[in-house]
Coordinates of N, CA and C in Angstrom, one line a residue:
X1 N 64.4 26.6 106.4 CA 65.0 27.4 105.4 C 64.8 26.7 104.0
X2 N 64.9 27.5 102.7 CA 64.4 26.7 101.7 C 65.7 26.1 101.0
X3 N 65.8 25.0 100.7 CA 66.8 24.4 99.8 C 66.9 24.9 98.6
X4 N 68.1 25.4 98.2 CA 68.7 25.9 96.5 C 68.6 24.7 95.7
X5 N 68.9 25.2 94.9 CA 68.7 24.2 93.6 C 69.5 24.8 92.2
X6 N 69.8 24.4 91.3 CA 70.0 24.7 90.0 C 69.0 23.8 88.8
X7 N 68.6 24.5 88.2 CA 67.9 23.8 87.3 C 68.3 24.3 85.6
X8 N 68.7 23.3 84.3 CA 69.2 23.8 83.0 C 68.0 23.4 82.4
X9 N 67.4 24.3 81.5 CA 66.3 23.4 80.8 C 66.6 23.7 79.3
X10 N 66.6 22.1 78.7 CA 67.9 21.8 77.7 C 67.3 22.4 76.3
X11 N 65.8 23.4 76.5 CA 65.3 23.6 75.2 C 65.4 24.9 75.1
X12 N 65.8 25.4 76.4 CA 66.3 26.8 76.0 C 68.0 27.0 76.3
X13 N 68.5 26.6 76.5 CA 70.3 26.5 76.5 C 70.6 27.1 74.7
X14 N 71.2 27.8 74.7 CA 71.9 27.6 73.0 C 73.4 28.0 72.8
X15 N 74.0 27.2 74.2 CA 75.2 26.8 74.7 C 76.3 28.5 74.5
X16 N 76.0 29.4 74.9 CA 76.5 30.7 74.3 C 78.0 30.3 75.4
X17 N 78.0 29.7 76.8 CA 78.9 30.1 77.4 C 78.8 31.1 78.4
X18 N 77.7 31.9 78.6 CA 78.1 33.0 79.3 C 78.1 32.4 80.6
X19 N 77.6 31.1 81.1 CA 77.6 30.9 82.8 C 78.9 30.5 83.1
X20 N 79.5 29.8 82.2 CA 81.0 29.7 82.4 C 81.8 30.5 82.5
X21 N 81.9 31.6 81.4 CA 82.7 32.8 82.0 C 82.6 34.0 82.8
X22 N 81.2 33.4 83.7 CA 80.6 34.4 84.0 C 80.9 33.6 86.1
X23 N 81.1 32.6 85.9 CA 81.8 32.0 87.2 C 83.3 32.0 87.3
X24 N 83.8 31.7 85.7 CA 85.3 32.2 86.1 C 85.8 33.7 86.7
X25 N 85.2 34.4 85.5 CA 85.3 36.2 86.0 C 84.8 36.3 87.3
X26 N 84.0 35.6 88.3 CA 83.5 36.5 89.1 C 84.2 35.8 90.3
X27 N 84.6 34.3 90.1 CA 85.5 33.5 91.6 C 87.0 33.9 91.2
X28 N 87.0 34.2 90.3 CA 89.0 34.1 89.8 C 89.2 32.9 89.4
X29 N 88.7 31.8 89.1 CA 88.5 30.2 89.2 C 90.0 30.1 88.4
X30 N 91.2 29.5 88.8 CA 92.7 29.4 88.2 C 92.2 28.1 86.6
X31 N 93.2 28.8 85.7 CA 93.1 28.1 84.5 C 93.5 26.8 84.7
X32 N 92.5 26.3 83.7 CA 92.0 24.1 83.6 C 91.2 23.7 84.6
X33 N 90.7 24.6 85.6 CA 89.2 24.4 86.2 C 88.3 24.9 85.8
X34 N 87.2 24.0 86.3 CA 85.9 24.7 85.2 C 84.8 24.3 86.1
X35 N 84.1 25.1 86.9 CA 83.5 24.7 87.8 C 81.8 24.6 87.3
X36 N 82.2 24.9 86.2 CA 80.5 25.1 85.3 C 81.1 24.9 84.0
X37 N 80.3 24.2 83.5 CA 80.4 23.7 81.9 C 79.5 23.8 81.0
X38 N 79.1 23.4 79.9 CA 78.4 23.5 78.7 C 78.6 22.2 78.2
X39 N 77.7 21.3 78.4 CA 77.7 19.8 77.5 C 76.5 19.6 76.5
X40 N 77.1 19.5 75.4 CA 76.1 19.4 74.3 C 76.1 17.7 73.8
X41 N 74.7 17.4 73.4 CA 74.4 16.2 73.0 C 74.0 16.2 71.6
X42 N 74.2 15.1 71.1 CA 74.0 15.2 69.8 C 74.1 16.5 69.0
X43 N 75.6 16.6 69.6 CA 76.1 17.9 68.8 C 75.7 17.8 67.1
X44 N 75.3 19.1 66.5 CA 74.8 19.1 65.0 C 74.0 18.1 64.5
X45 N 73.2 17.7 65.1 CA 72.6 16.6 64.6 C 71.0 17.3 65.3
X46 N 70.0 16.5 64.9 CA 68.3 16.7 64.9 C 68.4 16.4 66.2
X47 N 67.8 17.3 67.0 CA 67.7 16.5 68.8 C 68.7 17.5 69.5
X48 N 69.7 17.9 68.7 CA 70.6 18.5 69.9 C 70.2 18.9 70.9
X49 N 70.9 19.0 72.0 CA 70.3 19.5 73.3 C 72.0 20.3 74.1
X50 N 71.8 21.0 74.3 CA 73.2 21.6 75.4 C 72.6 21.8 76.9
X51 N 73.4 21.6 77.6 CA 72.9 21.5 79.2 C 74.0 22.3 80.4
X52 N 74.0 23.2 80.7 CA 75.1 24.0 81.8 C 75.3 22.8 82.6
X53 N 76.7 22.5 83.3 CA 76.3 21.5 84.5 C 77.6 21.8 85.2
X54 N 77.2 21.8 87.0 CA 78.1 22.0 88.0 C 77.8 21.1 88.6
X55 N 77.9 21.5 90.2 CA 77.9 20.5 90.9 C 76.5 21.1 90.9
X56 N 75.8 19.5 91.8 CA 73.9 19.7 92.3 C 73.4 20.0 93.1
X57 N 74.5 19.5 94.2 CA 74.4 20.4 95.6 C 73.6 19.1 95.7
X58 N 73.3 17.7 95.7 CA 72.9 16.8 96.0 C 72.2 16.4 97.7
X59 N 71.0 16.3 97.6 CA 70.7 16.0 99.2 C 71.6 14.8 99.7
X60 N 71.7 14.0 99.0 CA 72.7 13.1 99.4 C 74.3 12.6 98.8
X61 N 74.9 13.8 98.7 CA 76.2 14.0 98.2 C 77.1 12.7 98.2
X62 N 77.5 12.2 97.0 CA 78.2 10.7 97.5 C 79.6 11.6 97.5
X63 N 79.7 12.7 96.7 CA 81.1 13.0 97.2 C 81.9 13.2 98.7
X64 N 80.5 13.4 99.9 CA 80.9 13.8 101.1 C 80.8 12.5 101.5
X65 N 80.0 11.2 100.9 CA 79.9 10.0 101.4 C 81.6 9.4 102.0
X66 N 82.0 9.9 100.5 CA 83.4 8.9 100.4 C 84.8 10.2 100.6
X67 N 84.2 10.8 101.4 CA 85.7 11.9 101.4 C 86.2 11.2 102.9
X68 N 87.6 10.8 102.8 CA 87.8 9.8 104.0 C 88.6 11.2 104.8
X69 N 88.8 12.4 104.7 CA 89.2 13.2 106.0 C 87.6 14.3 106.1
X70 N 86.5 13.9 105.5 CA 85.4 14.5 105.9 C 85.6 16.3 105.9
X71 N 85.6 16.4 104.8 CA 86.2 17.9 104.4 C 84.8 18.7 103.8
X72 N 83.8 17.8 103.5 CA 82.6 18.0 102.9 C 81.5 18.7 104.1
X73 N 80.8 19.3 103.5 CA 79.7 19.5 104.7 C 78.7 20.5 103.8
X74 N 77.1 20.3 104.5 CA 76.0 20.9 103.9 C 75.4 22.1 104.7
X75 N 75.5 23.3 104.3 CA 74.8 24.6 104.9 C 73.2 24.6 104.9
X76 N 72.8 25.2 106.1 CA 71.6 25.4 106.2 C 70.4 25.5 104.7
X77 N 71.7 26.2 103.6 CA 70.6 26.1 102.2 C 70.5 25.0 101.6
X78 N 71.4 23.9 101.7 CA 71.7 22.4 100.9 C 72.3 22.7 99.9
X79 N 73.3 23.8 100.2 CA 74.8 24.2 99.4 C 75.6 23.2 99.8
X80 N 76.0 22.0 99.3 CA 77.1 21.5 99.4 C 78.7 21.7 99.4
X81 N 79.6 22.3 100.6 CA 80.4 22.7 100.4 C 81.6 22.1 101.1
X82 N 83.1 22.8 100.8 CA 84.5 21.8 101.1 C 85.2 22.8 102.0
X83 N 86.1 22.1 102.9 CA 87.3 22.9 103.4 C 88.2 22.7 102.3
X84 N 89.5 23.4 101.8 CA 90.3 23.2 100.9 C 91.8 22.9 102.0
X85 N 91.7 23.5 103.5 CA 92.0 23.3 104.3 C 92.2 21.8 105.1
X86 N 91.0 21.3 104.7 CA 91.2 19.7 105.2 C 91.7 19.0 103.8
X87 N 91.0 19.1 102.7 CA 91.3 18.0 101.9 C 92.8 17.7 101.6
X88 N 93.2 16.8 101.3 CA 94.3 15.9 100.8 C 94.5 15.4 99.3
X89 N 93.2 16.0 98.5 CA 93.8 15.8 96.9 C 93.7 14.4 96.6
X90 N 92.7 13.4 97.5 CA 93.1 11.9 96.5 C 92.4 11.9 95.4
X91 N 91.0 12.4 95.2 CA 90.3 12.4 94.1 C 89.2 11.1 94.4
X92 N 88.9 10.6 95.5 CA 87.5 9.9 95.8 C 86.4 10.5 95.3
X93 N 86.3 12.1 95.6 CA 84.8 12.8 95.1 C 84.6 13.5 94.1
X94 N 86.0 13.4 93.0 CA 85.6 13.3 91.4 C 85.3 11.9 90.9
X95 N 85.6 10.8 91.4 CA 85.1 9.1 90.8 C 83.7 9.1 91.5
X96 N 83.3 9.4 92.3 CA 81.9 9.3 93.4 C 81.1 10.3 92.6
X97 N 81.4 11.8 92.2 CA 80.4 12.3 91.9 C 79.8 12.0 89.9
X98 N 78.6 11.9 90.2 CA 78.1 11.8 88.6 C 78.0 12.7 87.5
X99 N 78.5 13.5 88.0 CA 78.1 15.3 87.6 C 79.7 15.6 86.8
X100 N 80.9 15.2 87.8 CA 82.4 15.0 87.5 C 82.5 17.0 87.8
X101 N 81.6 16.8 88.9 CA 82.1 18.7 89.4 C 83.7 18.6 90.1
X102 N 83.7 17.7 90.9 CA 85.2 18.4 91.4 C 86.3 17.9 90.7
X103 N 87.2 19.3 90.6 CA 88.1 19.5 89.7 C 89.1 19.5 90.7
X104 N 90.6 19.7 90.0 CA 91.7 19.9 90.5 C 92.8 20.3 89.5
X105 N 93.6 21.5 90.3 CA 94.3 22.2 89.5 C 95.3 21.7 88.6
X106 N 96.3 20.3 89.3 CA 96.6 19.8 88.2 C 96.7 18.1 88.0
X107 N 97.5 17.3 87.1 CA 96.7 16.0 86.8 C 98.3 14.9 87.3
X108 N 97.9 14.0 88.2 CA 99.1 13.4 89.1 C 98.6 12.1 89.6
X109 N 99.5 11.8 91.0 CA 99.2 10.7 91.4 C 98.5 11.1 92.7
X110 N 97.8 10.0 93.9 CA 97.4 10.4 94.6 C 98.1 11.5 95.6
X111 N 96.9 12.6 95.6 CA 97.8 13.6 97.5 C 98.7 14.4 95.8
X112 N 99.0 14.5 94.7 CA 100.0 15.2 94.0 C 99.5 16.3 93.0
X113 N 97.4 16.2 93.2 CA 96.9 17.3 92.1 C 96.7 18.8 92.6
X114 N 96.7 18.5 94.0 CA 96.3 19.7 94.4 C 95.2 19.9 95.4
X115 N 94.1 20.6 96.0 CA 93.2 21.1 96.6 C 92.1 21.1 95.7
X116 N 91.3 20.3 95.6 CA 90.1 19.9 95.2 C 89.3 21.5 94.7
X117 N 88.8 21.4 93.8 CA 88.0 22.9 93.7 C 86.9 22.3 93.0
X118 N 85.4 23.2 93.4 CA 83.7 22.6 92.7 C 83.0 24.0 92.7
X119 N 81.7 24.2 92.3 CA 81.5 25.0 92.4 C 80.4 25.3 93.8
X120 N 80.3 26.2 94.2 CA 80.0 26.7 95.4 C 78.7 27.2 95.1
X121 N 77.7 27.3 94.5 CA 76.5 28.1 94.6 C 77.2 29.6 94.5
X122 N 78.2 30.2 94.7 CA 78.7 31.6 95.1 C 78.1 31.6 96.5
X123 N 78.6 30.3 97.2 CA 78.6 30.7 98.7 C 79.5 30.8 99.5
X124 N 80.5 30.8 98.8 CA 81.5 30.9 99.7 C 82.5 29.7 100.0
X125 N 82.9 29.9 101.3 CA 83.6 28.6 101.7 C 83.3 28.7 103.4
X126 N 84.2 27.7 104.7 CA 83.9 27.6 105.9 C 84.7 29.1 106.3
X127 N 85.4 29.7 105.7 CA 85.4 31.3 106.5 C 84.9 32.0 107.0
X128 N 85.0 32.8 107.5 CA 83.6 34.0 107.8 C 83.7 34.6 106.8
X129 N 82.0 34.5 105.8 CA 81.1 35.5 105.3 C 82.0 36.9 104.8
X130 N 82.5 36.8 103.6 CA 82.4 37.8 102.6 C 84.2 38.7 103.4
X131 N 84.7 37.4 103.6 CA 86.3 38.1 103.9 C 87.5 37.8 102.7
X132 N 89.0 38.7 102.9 CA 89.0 38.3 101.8 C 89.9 36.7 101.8
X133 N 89.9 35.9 103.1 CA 90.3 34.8 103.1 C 89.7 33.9 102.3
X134 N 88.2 33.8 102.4 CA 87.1 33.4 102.0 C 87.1 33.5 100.2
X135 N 87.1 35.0 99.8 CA 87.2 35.4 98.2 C 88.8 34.5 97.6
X136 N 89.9 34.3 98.3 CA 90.8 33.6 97.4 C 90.8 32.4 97.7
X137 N 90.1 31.8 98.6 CA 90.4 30.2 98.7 C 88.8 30.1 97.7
X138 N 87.5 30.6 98.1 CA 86.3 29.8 97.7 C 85.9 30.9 96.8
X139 N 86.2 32.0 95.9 CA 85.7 32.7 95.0 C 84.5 33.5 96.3
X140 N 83.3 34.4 95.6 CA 82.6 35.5 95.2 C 81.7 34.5 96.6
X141 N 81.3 35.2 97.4 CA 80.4 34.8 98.4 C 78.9 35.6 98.1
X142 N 78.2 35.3 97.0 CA 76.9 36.2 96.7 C 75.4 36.1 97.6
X143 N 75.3 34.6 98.3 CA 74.4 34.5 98.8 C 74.3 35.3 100.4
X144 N 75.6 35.5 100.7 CA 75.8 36.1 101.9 C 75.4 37.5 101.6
X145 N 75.5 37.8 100.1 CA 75.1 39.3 99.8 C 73.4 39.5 99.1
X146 N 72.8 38.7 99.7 CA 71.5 38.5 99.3 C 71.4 38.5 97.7
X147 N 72.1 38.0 97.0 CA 72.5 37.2 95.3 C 72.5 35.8 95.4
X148 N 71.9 35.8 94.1 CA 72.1 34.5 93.7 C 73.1 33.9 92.6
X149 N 73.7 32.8 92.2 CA 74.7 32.4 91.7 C 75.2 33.5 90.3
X150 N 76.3 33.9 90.0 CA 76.2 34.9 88.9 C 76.1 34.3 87.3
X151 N 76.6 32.9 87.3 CA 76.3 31.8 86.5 C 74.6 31.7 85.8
X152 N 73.9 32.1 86.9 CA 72.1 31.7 86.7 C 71.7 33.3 85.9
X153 N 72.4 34.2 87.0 CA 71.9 35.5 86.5 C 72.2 36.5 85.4
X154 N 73.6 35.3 84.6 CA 74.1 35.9 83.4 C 73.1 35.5 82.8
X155 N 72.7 34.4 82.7 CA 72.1 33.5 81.3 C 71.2 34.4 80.9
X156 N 71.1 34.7 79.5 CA 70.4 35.4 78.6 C 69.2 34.5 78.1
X157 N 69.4 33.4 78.0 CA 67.8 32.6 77.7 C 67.0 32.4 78.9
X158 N 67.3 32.5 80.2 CA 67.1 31.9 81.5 C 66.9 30.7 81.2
X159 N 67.6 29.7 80.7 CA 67.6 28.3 80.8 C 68.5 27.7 82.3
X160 N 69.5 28.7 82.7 CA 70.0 28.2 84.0 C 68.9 29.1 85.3
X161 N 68.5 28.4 86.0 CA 67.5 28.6 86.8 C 68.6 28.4 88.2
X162 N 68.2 29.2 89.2 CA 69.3 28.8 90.5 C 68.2 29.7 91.4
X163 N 68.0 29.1 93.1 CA 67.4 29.7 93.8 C 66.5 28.7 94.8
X164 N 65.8 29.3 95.5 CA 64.7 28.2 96.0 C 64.4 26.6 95.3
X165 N 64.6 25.5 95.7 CA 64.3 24.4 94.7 C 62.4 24.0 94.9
X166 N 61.8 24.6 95.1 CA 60.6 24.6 94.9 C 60.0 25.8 94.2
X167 N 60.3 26.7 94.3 CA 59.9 27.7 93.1 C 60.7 27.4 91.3
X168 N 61.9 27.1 91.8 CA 62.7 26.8 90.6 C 61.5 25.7 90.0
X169 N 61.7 24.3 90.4 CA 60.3 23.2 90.3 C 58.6 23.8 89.9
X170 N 58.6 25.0 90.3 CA 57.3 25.6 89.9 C 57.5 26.2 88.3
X171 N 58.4 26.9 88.3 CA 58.8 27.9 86.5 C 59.0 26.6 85.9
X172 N 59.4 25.9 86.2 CA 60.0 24.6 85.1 C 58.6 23.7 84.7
X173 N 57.9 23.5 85.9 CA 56.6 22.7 85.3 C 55.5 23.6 84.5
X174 N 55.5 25.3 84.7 CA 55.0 26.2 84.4 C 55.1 26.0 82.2
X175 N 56.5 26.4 82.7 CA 57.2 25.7 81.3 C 56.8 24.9 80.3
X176 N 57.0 23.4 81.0 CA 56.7 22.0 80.5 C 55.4 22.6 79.8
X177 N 54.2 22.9 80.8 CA 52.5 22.7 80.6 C 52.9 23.7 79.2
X178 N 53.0 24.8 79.5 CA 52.7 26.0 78.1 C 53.3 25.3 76.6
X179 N 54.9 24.4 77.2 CA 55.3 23.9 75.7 C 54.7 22.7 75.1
X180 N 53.2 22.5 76.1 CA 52.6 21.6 75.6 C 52.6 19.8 75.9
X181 N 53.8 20.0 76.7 CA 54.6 18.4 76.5 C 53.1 17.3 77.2
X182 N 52.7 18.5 77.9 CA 51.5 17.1 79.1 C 52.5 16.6 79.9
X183 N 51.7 15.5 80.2 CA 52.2 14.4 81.2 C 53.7 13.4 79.9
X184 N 53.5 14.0 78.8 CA 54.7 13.3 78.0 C 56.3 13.7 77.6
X185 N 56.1 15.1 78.5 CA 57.4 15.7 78.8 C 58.9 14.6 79.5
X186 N 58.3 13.4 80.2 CA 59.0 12.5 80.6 C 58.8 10.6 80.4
X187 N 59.4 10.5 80.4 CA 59.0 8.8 80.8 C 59.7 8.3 79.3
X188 N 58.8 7.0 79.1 CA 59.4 6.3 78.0 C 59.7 6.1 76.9
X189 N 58.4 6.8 76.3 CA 58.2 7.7 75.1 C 59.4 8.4 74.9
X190 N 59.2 9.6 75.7 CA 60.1 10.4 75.8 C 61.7 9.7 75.5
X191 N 62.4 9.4 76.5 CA 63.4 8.7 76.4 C 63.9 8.0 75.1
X192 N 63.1 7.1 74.7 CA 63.6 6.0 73.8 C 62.2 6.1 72.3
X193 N 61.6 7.2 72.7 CA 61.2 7.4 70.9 C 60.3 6.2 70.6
X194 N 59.5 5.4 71.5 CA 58.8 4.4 70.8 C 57.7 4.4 71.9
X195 N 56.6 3.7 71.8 CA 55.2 3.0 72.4 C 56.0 2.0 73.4
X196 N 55.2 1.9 74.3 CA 55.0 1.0 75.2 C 53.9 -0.6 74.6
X197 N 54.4 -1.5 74.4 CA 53.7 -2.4 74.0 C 53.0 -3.0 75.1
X198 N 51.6 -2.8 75.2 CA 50.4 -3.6 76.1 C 50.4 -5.3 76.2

Protein backbone atom coordinates (compact mmCIF):
# COMPACT_ATOMS: atom_id res chain seq x y z
CA UNK A 1 0.00 0.00 0.00
CA UNK A 2 1.38 3.42 -0.75
CA UNK A 3 2.52 5.75 2.08
CA UNK A 4 0.68 9.41 2.57
CA UNK A 5 2.61 12.13 2.91
CA UNK A 6 2.01 16.00 3.20
CA UNK A 7 4.11 18.19 1.44
CA UNK A 8 3.99 22.62 1.88
CA UNK A 9 5.93 24.22 -0.83
CA UNK A 10 6.98 27.50 0.90
CA UNK A 11 6.94 29.46 -2.60
CA UNK A 12 3.53 29.08 -3.18
CA UNK A 13 1.96 29.32 0.55
CA UNK A 14 0.66 33.11 0.84
CA UNK A 15 -0.33 32.07 4.38
CA UNK A 16 -4.36 32.79 3.68
CA UNK A 17 -5.32 30.25 6.49
CA UNK A 18 -7.73 28.34 4.71
CA UNK A 19 -6.09 24.75 5.78
CA UNK A 20 -6.52 25.67 9.21
CA UNK A 21 -9.95 26.57 9.19
CA UNK A 22 -10.72 24.25 6.97
CA UNK A 23 -9.46 21.29 9.59
CA UNK A 24 -11.10 23.06 12.43
CA UNK A 25 -14.64 23.28 10.54
CA UNK A 26 -14.48 19.93 9.22
CA UNK A 27 -13.00 17.71 12.80
CA UNK A 28 -14.94 20.17 15.26
CA UNK A 29 -11.23 20.54 16.62
CA UNK A 30 -12.25 22.28 20.46
CA UNK A 31 -10.86 25.95 20.84
CA UNK A 32 -6.79 26.49 21.64
CA UNK A 33 -6.04 23.36 19.45
CA UNK A 34 -4.70 23.70 16.25
CA UNK A 35 -3.88 20.78 14.66
CA UNK A 36 -2.56 22.59 11.45
CA UNK A 37 -0.88 25.91 11.50
CA UNK A 38 0.63 28.59 9.33
CA UNK A 39 4.36 29.56 10.30
CA UNK A 40 5.76 32.37 8.59
CA UNK A 41 9.56 33.13 8.49
CA UNK A 42 11.04 36.24 8.05
CA UNK A 43 7.81 37.71 8.43
CA UNK A 44 7.75 41.20 6.17
CA UNK A 45 11.07 41.05 5.41
CA UNK A 46 12.87 39.97 1.61
CA UNK A 47 12.88 36.01 1.84
CA UNK A 48 9.68 35.51 3.57
CA UNK A 49 8.49 32.23 3.38
CA UNK A 50 5.02 30.75 5.18
CA UNK A 51 4.76 27.05 5.60
CA UNK A 52 1.32 24.95 6.72
CA UNK A 53 2.60 22.50 9.32
CA UNK A 54 0.94 19.40 11.27
CA UNK A 55 1.97 16.44 12.22
CA UNK A 56 4.32 14.28 9.29
CA UNK A 57 3.07 11.21 9.95
CA UNK A 58 6.88 10.40 10.37
CA UNK A 59 8.15 6.75 9.40
CA UNK A 60 9.85 6.88 12.50
CA UNK A 61 7.60 8.77 14.99
CA UNK A 62 9.69 9.67 18.18
CA UNK A 63 6.41 10.65 19.50
CA UNK A 64 5.25 6.80 19.53
CA UNK A 65 8.99 6.17 20.53
CA UNK A 66 8.50 7.85 23.95
CA UNK A 67 4.67 7.37 24.67
CA UNK A 68 5.29 5.21 27.94
CA UNK A 69 1.39 3.63 27.82
CA UNK A 70 1.97 3.03 23.90
CA UNK A 71 -1.16 4.79 22.75
CA UNK A 72 0.58 5.47 19.32
CA UNK A 73 0.30 3.29 16.39
CA UNK A 74 0.85 3.41 12.39
CA UNK A 75 -1.93 2.31 9.76
CA UNK A 76 -1.34 0.42 6.82
CA UNK A 77 -1.03 4.22 5.00
CA UNK A 78 1.90 5.50 7.52
CA UNK A 79 -0.86 7.70 9.09
CA UNK A 80 0.44 7.96 12.37
CA UNK A 81 -2.26 7.75 14.88
CA UNK A 82 -3.44 7.84 18.90
CA UNK A 83 -6.00 6.16 21.18
CA UNK A 84 -7.24 9.13 23.27
CA UNK A 85 -8.53 6.14 25.25
CA UNK A 86 -5.18 5.02 26.40
CA UNK A 87 -3.33 8.22 26.77
CA UNK A 88 -2.66 9.83 30.17
CA UNK A 89 -1.89 13.48 29.20
CA UNK A 90 1.89 13.59 30.37
CA UNK A 91 3.08 15.41 27.31
CA UNK A 92 6.40 13.18 26.29
CA UNK A 93 5.11 13.44 22.46
CA UNK A 94 4.79 17.18 22.35
CA UNK A 95 8.73 17.60 23.83
CA UNK A 96 9.72 14.40 21.33
CA UNK A 97 7.96 15.73 18.44
CA UNK A 98 9.86 18.47 16.15
CA UNK A 99 6.91 19.58 14.35
CA UNK A 100 5.19 20.50 18.22
CA UNK A 101 1.86 18.73 16.51
CA UNK A 102 0.42 17.37 19.67
CA UNK A 103 -1.67 19.59 21.36
CA UNK A 104 -3.72 19.55 24.40
CA UNK A 105 -6.86 21.11 25.43
CA UNK A 106 -5.60 22.71 28.43
CA UNK A 107 -2.16 24.02 30.02
CA UNK A 108 -1.18 22.10 33.66
CA UNK A 109 0.83 19.80 35.45
CA UNK A 110 1.51 16.29 34.52
CA UNK A 111 -1.87 13.64 33.81
CA UNK A 112 -3.85 17.50 34.39
CA UNK A 113 -4.08 18.87 30.42
CA UNK A 114 -6.16 16.55 29.15
CA UNK A 115 -6.23 13.92 26.16
CA UNK A 116 -3.57 14.64 23.78
CA UNK A 117 -5.14 15.82 20.31
CA UNK A 118 -2.78 15.87 16.59
CA UNK A 119 -3.88 15.86 13.48
CA UNK A 120 -4.96 12.66 11.81
CA UNK A 121 -4.54 12.84 8.01
CA UNK A 122 -8.74 12.94 8.35
CA UNK A 123 -8.32 9.33 9.27
CA UNK A 124 -9.91 8.93 11.78
CA UNK A 125 -9.08 7.31 15.04
CA UNK A 126 -8.83 3.18 16.46
CA UNK A 127 -12.90 3.06 16.04
CA UNK A 128 -14.64 1.52 13.46
CA UNK A 129 -14.45 3.52 10.22
CA UNK A 130 -16.79 6.44 9.77
CA UNK A 131 -18.99 6.01 13.29
CA UNK A 132 -20.15 8.61 15.18
CA UNK A 133 -17.77 7.44 18.17
CA UNK A 134 -14.97 7.84 15.86
CA UNK A 135 -16.35 11.67 14.41
CA UNK A 136 -16.25 13.10 18.26
CA UNK A 137 -13.19 11.62 19.73
CA UNK A 138 -10.87 11.74 16.19
CA UNK A 139 -12.87 14.44 13.89
CA UNK A 140 -13.91 13.67 9.91
CA UNK A 141 -12.64 10.12 8.82
CA UNK A 142 -12.09 11.17 4.83
CA UNK A 143 -9.74 8.55 3.81
CA UNK A 144 -12.16 5.84 4.78
CA UNK A 145 -14.42 7.89 2.32
CA UNK A 146 -11.95 7.58 -0.51
CA UNK A 147 -10.83 11.70 0.38
CA UNK A 148 -8.03 13.14 1.07
CA UNK A 149 -7.19 15.49 4.00
CA UNK A 150 -9.69 18.57 3.68
CA UNK A 151 -6.72 20.91 4.81
CA UNK A 152 -4.72 19.83 1.29
CA UNK A 153 -7.99 20.19 -0.78
CA UNK A 154 -8.96 23.61 0.50
CA UNK A 155 -5.66 25.21 -0.46
CA UNK A 156 -6.27 27.61 -3.21
CA UNK A 157 -2.45 27.88 -4.30
CA UNK A 158 -2.02 23.99 -3.95
CA UNK A 159 1.06 24.60 -1.95
CA UNK A 160 -0.37 21.98 0.69
CA UNK A 161 0.07 18.73 -1.22
CA UNK A 162 -1.39 15.46 0.75
CA UNK A 163 -1.74 11.86 -0.81
CA UNK A 164 0.60 9.11 -2.10
CA UNK A 165 4.27 10.23 -0.85
CA UNK A 166 5.77 9.30 -4.10
CA UNK A 167 3.57 11.02 -6.45
CA UNK A 168 3.41 14.02 -3.94
CA UNK A 169 7.75 13.74 -4.43
CA UNK A 170 6.99 13.61 -8.21
CA UNK A 171 4.74 17.30 -8.52
CA UNK A 172 7.23 18.77 -6.18
CA UNK A 173 10.48 17.90 -8.18
CA UNK A 174 8.20 18.54 -11.39
CA UNK A 175 7.99 22.04 -9.69
CA UNK A 176 11.59 22.61 -8.54
CA UNK A 177 12.86 21.75 -12.44
CA UNK A 178 10.22 24.32 -14.22
CA UNK A 179 11.19 27.09 -11.35
CA UNK A 180 14.47 26.59 -12.67
CA UNK A 181 16.27 25.91 -9.27
CA UNK A 182 18.43 22.82 -10.93
CA UNK A 183 20.29 20.78 -8.71
CA UNK A 184 20.45 24.37 -6.51
CA UNK A 185 17.05 24.16 -5.18
CA UNK A 186 18.91 22.62 -2.00
CA UNK A 187 22.15 22.29 -0.20
CA UNK A 188 24.56 24.98 0.85
CA UNK A 189 24.13 27.65 -1.29
CA UNK A 190 20.88 27.42 -0.79
CA UNK A 191 20.74 27.44 2.89
CA UNK A 192 23.37 29.93 3.92
CA UNK A 193 23.59 32.37 0.72
CA UNK A 194 27.34 31.88 0.14
CA UNK A 195 30.00 29.58 -2.12
CA UNK A 196 31.53 26.66 -0.89
CA UNK A 197 35.28 27.48 -0.65
CA UNK A 198 37.54 24.80 -2.62
Amino acid sequence: MARVKFLCDGDRCIECNACVTACKNENEVPWGINRRRVVTINDGKPGERSISMACMHCTDAPCKAVCPVDCFFTTADGVVLHSKDLCIGCGYCFYACPFGAPQYPRVGNFGSRGKMDKCTYCAGGPEADLTMAEYEKYGANRLAEGKLPLCAEMCSTKALLAGDGEIIAQIYKERVVKRGYGSGAWGWKTAYREGIDV
